[in-house]
Short mmCIF file of C-alpha atoms in Angstrom, two decimals:
data_model
loop_
_atom_site.label_atom_id
_atom_site.label_comp_id
_atom_site.label_asym_id
_atom_site.label_seq_id
_atom_site.Cartn_x
_atom_site.Cartn_y
_atom_site.Cartn_z
CA UNK X 1 -4.78 8.23 -18.45
CA UNK X 2 -2.67 9.07 -15.38
CA UNK X 3 -0.99 12.12 -16.94
CA UNK X 4 -4.34 13.62 -18.00
CA UNK X 5 -5.77 12.99 -14.51
CA UNK X 6 -2.70 14.51 -12.83
CA UNK X 7 -2.77 17.62 -15.02
CA UNK X 8 -6.47 18.25 -14.33
CA UNK X 9 -6.25 17.47 -10.61
CA UNK X 10 -3.25 19.76 -10.12
CA UNK X 11 -5.05 22.41 -12.15
CA UNK X 12 -7.73 22.59 -9.43
CA UNK X 13 -5.25 22.62 -6.55
CA UNK X 14 -4.75 18.93 -5.70
CA UNK X 15 -1.31 17.48 -5.04
CA UNK X 16 -0.78 14.25 -7.02
CA UNK X 17 1.84 11.60 -6.29
CA UNK X 18 2.42 8.24 -7.96
CA UNK X 19 3.91 5.11 -6.40
CA UNK X 20 4.51 1.67 -7.86
CA UNK X 21 3.17 -0.58 -5.09
CA UNK X 22 0.97 -0.72 -2.02
CA UNK X 23 4.13 -1.00 0.08
CA UNK X 24 5.43 2.27 -1.41
CA UNK X 25 2.05 3.88 -0.66
CA UNK X 26 2.38 2.83 2.99
CA UNK X 27 5.90 4.30 3.08
CA UNK X 28 4.56 7.53 1.55
CA UNK X 29 1.90 7.70 4.27
CA UNK X 30 4.55 7.22 6.99
CA UNK X 31 6.64 10.01 5.41
CA UNK X 32 3.60 12.29 5.11
CA UNK X 33 2.63 11.76 8.77
CA UNK X 34 6.14 12.80 9.82
CA UNK X 35 6.38 15.72 7.37
CA UNK X 36 3.02 17.14 8.45
CA UNK X 37 3.93 16.71 12.13
CA UNK X 38 0.94 14.52 12.88
CA UNK X 39 0.85 13.79 16.60
CA UNK X 40 -1.48 13.35 19.54
CA UNK X 41 -1.95 17.08 20.20
CA UNK X 42 -5.49 18.41 19.68
CA UNK X 43 -6.00 19.43 16.07
CA UNK X 44 -2.96 17.55 14.81
CA UNK X 45 -4.05 13.91 14.68
CA UNK X 46 -4.92 11.69 11.73
CA UNK X 47 -7.75 9.28 10.99
CA UNK X 48 -7.64 6.45 8.46
CA UNK X 49 -10.99 5.01 7.45
CA UNK X 50 -11.06 1.28 6.84
CA UNK X 51 -10.26 0.59 3.21
CA UNK X 52 -9.70 -2.33 0.87
CA UNK X 53 -6.08 -1.23 0.56
CA UNK X 54 -5.45 -2.57 4.05
CA UNK X 55 -7.09 -5.96 3.40
CA UNK X 56 -4.49 -8.67 3.78
CA UNK X 57 -1.77 -6.31 5.00
CA UNK X 58 0.00 -7.81 8.02
CA UNK X 59 -0.64 -5.80 11.16
CA UNK X 60 3.11 -5.13 11.47
CA UNK X 61 3.17 -3.35 8.07
CA UNK X 62 0.29 -0.94 8.73
CA UNK X 63 1.80 2.46 9.55
CA UNK X 64 1.85 3.21 13.26
CA UNK X 65 2.33 6.78 14.28
CA UNK X 66 1.49 8.87 17.35
CA UNK X 67 -1.82 10.54 16.60
CA UNK X 68 -2.89 8.11 13.83
CA UNK X 69 -6.06 6.19 14.56
CA UNK X 70 -8.42 3.89 12.68
CA UNK X 71 -11.19 4.60 15.21
CA UNK X 72 -13.23 7.17 13.27
CA UNK X 73 -15.97 9.24 14.89
CA UNK X 74 -17.53 12.59 14.03
CA UNK X 75 -15.82 14.35 16.93
CA UNK X 76 -12.41 12.86 16.16
CA UNK X 77 -12.74 13.72 12.45
CA UNK X 78 -13.68 17.32 13.27
CA UNK X 79 -10.50 17.63 15.38
CA UNK X 80 -8.16 15.77 12.99
CA UNK X 81 -5.58 17.47 10.82
CA UNK X 82 -5.46 14.58 8.32
CA UNK X 83 -8.04 12.14 6.99
CA UNK X 84 -7.03 9.14 4.87
CA UNK X 85 -9.47 7.36 2.57
CA UNK X 86 -9.49 5.23 -0.56
CA UNK X 87 -11.05 6.40 -3.81
CA UNK X 88 -12.63 3.84 -6.10
CA UNK X 89 -12.11 5.77 -9.35
CA UNK X 90 -10.44 8.82 -10.83
CA UNK X 91 -11.91 10.88 -13.69
CA UNK X 92 -9.20 11.96 -16.12
CA UNK X 93 -11.14 14.70 -17.91
CA UNK X 94 -11.86 16.61 -14.66
CA UNK X 95 -9.16 15.41 -12.25
CA UNK X 96 -11.91 14.28 -9.89
CA UNK X 97 -11.90 11.46 -7.38
CA UNK X 98 -14.97 9.25 -7.06
CA UNK X 99 -15.52 7.69 -3.65
CA UNK X 100 -18.16 5.15 -2.70
CA UNK X 101 -18.89 6.53 0.74
CA UNK X 102 -21.59 4.19 1.97
CA UNK X 103 -19.73 3.93 5.27
CA UNK X 104 -20.00 7.12 7.36
CA UNK X 105 -16.31 6.83 8.29
CA UNK X 106 -15.35 7.40 4.66
CA UNK X 107 -17.41 10.60 4.52
CA UNK X 108 -16.01 11.88 7.80
CA UNK X 109 -12.31 11.46 6.95
CA UNK X 110 -12.72 12.99 3.49
CA UNK X 111 -14.68 16.06 4.53
CA UNK X 112 -13.88 17.19 8.09
CA UNK X 113 -10.07 17.18 8.54
CA UNK X 114 -7.90 20.01 7.18
CA UNK X 115 -6.05 17.65 4.82
CA UNK X 116 -7.57 14.78 2.85
CA UNK X 117 -5.14 12.13 1.61
CA UNK X 118 -6.85 9.87 -0.93
CA UNK X 119 -5.42 6.58 -2.16
CA UNK X 120 -6.33 5.66 -5.74
CA UNK X 121 -5.40 2.59 -7.80
CA UNK X 122 -3.87 4.08 -10.98
CA UNK X 123 -5.65 1.46 -13.10
CA UNK X 124 -8.99 2.84 -11.86
CA UNK X 125 -8.50 6.19 -13.56
CA UNK X 126 -11.14 6.36 -16.29
CA UNK X 127 -11.53 8.82 -19.17
CA UNK X 128 -14.78 10.47 -18.04
CA UNK X 129 -17.91 10.30 -15.92
CA UNK X 130 -19.71 8.10 -18.45
CA UNK X 131 -17.13 5.36 -17.88
CA UNK X 132 -17.39 5.77 -14.11
CA UNK X 133 -21.19 5.51 -14.16
CA UNK X 134 -20.90 2.35 -16.27
CA UNK X 135 -18.78 0.78 -13.48
CA UNK X 136 -21.15 1.68 -10.65
CA UNK X 137 -23.76 -0.69 -9.32
CA UNK X 138 -26.79 1.23 -8.01
CA UNK X 139 -27.64 -1.71 -5.74
CA UNK X 140 -24.35 -1.36 -3.84
CA UNK X 141 -23.34 2.27 -4.49
CA UNK X 142 -25.63 4.14 -2.14
CA UNK X 143 -23.55 7.25 -1.49
CA UNK X 144 -21.14 8.43 -4.16
CA UNK X 145 -18.98 11.53 -3.80
CA UNK X 146 -17.12 13.33 -6.59
CA UNK X 147 -14.22 15.33 -5.15
CA UNK X 148 -12.47 17.84 -7.39
CA UNK X 149 -9.63 19.63 -5.63
CA UNK X 150 -9.67 21.13 -2.14
CA UNK X 151 -12.88 22.66 -0.83
CA UNK X 152 -13.48 26.09 -2.31
CA UNK X 153 -16.26 28.63 -2.09
CA UNK X 154 -16.79 32.28 -3.02
CA UNK X 155 -19.07 34.95 -1.63
CA UNK X 156 -21.24 37.33 -3.62
CA UNK X 157 -18.23 39.60 -4.17
CA UNK X 158 -16.39 36.64 -5.78
CA UNK X 159 -13.80 36.37 -3.03
CA UNK X 160 -12.49 32.80 -3.20
CA UNK X 161 -11.88 30.99 0.07
CA UNK X 162 -10.26 27.56 0.35
CA UNK X 163 -11.21 25.04 3.04
CA UNK X 164 -14.41 26.54 4.43
CA UNK X 165 -16.71 23.59 3.66
CA UNK X 166 -14.11 20.83 3.63
CA UNK X 167 -10.39 20.14 3.49
CA UNK X 168 -8.08 22.95 2.41
CA UNK X 169 -5.62 20.43 0.96
CA UNK X 170 -6.23 17.36 -1.20
CA UNK X 171 -3.34 14.93 -1.60
CA UNK X 172 -3.85 12.06 -4.04
CA UNK X 173 -1.57 9.02 -4.04
CA UNK X 174 -1.98 6.89 -7.18
CA UNK X 175 -0.85 3.30 -6.75
CA UNK X 176 0.18 1.42 -9.90
CA UNK X 177 0.11 -2.13 -8.52
CA UNK X 178 -2.37 -2.92 -5.77
CA UNK X 179 -1.88 -6.62 -4.90
CA UNK X 180 -0.72 -7.54 -8.38
CA UNK X 181 -3.42 -5.59 -10.23
CA UNK X 182 -6.25 -3.12 -9.97
CA UNK X 183 -9.54 -3.49 -8.21
#
């Protein structure tokens, strides 16, 4: 399922990476923060919305970096270079991410910064939308977002523009083993 998802996601402009464990995902995030020169300067910070991935992680293992904050607000998200969130599912036949964004912080970090880095348990990549809808619970899934590649739009003359209505880059990190299994 991963290879099909990766092929489709990269086909629409996403960058897809795969790591074996949650610890490797945290190392990837540290590396990405350094590579992208995330810092405390205006327009170059990062926000990480609270996610299940961090549940049970000792405070000392959570990446610390100048400019990285877990205190998400609309103003901070609009000024951030990077937003980090967790996707609940991936759709192999479209390369889409599916995020349960009931919490406003999840919506803010995935739509306002220039770069969206999404964490996805590899075992949660499903064949198609039908399988995703079968997993959803309407009682608890109040705000679902399907994200397929970076934001793109075109005007009446068919001139394509990337990043006008959302992030201009989408980076997906698939994690094979999240706490000994998938969620």
